Short mmCIF file of C-alpha atoms in Angstrom, two decimals:
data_model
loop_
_atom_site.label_atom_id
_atom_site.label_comp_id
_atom_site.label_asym_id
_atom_site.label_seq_id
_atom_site.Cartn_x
_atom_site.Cartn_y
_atom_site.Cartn_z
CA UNK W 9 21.29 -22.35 -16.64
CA UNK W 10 18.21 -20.93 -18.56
CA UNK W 11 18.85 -18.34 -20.71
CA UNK W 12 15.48 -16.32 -19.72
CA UNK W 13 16.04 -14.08 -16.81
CA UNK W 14 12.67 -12.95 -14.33
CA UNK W 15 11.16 -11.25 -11.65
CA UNK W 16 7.72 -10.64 -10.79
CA UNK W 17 5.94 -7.15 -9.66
CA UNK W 18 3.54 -6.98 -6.96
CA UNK W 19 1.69 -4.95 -4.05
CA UNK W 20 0.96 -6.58 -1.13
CA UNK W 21 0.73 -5.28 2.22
CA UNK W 22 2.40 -7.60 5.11
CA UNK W 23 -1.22 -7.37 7.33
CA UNK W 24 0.65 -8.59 10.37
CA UNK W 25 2.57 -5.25 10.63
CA UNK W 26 -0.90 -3.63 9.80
CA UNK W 27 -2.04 -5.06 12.44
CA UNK W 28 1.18 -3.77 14.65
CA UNK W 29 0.90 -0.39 13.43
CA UNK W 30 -2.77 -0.30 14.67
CA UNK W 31 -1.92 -1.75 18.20
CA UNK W 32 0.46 0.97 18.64
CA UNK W 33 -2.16 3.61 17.46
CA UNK W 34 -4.40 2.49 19.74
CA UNK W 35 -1.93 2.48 22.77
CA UNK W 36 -0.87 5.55 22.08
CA UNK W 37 -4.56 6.62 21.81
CA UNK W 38 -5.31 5.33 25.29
CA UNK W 39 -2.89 7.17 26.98
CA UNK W 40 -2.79 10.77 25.49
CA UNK W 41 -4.50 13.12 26.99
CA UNK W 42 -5.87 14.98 24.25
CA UNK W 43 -7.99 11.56 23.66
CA UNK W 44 -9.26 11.18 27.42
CA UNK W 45 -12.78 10.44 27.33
CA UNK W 46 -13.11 10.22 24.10
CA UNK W 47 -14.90 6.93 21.74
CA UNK W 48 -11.81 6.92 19.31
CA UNK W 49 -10.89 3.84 17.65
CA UNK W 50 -9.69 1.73 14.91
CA UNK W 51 -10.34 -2.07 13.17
CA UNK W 52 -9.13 -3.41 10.84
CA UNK W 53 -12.24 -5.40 9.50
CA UNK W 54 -10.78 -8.02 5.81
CA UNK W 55 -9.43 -6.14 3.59
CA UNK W 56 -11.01 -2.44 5.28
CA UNK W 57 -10.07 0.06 8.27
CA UNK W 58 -12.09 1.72 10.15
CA UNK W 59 -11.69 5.14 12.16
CA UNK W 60 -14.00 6.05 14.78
CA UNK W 61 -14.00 9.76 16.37
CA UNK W 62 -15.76 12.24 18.23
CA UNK W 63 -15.63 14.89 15.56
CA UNK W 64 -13.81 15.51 12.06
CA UNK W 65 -10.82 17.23 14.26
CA UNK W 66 -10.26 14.04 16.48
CA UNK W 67 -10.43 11.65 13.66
CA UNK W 68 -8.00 13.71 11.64
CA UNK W 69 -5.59 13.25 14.46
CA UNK W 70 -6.15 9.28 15.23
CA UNK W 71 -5.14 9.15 11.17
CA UNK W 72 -2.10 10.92 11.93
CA UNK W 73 -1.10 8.43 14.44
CA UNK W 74 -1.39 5.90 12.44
CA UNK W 75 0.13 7.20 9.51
CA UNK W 76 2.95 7.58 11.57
CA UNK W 77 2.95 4.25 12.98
CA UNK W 78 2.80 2.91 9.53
CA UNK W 79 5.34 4.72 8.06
CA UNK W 80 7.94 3.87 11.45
CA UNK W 81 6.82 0.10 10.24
CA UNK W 82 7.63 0.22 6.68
CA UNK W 83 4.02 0.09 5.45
CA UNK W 84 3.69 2.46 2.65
CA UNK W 85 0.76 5.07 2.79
CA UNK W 86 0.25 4.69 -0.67
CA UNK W 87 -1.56 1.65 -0.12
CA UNK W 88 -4.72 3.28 1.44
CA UNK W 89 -7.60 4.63 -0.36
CA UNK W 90 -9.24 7.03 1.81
CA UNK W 91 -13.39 7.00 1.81
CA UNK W 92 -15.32 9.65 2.52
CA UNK W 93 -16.04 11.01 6.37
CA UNK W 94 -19.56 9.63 7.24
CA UNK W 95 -21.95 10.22 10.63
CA UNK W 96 -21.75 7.36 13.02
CA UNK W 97 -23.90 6.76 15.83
CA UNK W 98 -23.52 7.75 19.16
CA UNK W 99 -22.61 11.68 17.78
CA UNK W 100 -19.12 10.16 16.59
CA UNK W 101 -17.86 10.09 12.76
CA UNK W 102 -16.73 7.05 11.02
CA UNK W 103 -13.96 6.79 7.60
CA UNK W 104 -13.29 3.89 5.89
CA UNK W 105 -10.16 3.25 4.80
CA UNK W 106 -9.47 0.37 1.51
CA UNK W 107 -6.36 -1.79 2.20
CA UNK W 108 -5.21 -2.00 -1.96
CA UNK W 109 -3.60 -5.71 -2.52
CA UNK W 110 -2.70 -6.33 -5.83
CA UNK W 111 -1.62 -4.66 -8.89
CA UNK W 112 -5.05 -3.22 -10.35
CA UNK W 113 -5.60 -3.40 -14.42
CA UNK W 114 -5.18 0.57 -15.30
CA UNK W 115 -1.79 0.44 -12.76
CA UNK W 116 -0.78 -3.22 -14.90
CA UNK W 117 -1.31 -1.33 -18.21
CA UNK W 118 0.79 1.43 -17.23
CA UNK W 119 3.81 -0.74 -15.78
CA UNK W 120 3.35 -2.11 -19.15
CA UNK W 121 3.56 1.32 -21.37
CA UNK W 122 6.66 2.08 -18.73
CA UNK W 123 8.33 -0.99 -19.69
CA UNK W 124 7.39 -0.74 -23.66
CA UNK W 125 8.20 2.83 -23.88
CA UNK W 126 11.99 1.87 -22.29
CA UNK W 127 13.02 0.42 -25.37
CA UNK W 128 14.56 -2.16 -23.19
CA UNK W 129 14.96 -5.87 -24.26
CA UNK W 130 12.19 -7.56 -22.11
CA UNK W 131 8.67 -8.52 -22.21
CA UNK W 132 6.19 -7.64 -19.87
CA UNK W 133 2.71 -9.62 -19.07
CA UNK W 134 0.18 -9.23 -16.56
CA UNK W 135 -0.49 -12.42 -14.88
CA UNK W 136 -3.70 -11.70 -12.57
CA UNK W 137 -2.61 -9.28 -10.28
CA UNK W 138 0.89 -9.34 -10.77
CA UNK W 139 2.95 -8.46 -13.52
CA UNK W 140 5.97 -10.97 -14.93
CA UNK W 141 8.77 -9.38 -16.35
CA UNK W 142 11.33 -12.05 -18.56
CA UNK W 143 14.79 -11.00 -20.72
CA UNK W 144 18.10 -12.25 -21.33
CA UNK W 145 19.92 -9.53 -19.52
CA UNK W 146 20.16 -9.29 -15.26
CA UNK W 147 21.17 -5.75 -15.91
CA UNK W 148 17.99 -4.55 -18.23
CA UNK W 149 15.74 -6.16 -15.44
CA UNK W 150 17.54 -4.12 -12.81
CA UNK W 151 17.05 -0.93 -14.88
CA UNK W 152 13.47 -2.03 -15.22
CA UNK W 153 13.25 -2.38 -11.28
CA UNK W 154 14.67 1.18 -11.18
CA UNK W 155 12.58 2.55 -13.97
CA UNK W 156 9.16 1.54 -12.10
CA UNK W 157 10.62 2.75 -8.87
CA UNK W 158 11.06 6.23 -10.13
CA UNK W 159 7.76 6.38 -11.52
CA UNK W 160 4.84 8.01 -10.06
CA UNK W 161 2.45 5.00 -9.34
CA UNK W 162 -0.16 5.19 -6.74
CA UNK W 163 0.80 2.17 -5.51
CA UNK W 164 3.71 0.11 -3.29
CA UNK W 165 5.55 -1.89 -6.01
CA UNK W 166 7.69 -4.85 -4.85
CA UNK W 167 9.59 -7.46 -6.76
CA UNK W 168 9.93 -10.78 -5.95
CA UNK W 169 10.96 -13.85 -7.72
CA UNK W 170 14.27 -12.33 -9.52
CA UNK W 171 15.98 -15.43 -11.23
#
């Protein structure tokens, strides 16, 4: 057995439940009656959503569907990176909404000042956009793994690879 002990820390967001979520947004879209009539919608277009609305009221509501979707799901909210709410044509009003995959290089230098500023015995390096986490000790990677979930990150950390 090795005496180094790892795990690796990532965001990723599972696309098929994305996907999921936003087929029961739009069902549930279809059939209220608040929506009859009106051009609401939502696409998930690579690694981008789009929200489609009559007005800034309706498309505040079609967001709160899906939010809600999401979160029933297990996709975490924190993943999204709201744009700005932009004219469409047709009189509707159009948001696009960034899908964040990865850990970015300001959140990897954080995790990385977290883990430092532990005084834990592990090292931490950031290996594209993940971040690999190696020491002798099960238990100080498990108290890293708690550490980083208490923190206030503005993204969904997961961590895979624990061996």
């Amino acid at each position: 057995m090795s005496s180094e002990n790892s795990f690796d820390i990532v965001s990723k967001l599972d696309l098929q439940e994305m996907n999921n979520a936003i087929n029961q947004a739009e069902k549930e879209i279809a059939t209220r009656f608040d929506f009859k009539g009106s051009k609401s919608s939502i696409s998930l277009e690579k690694e981008e959503l789009v929200v489609i609305s009559d007005d800034d009221f309706k498309l505040q509501n079609v967001l709160d569907i899906l939010q809600s979707k999401m979160a029933k799901r297990g996709i975490s909210l924190k993943n999204l990176d709201y744009g700005k709410v932009e004219p469409a044509a047709g009189s509707t009003v159009r948001q696009r909404i960034k899908v964040k995959q990865g850990v970015d290089q300001d959140n990897s230098k954080k995790i990385n000042v977290l883990i430092r500023d532990s005084k834990l015995k592990v090292k931490s390096q950031i290996q594209g956009d993940q971040i690999r986490v190696t020491g002798k000790s099960k238990d100080d990677l498990q108290q890293v793994m708690a550490l980083l979930r208490k923190a206030d990150l503005s993204l969904d950390l997961q961590f895979i690879n624990f061996r």
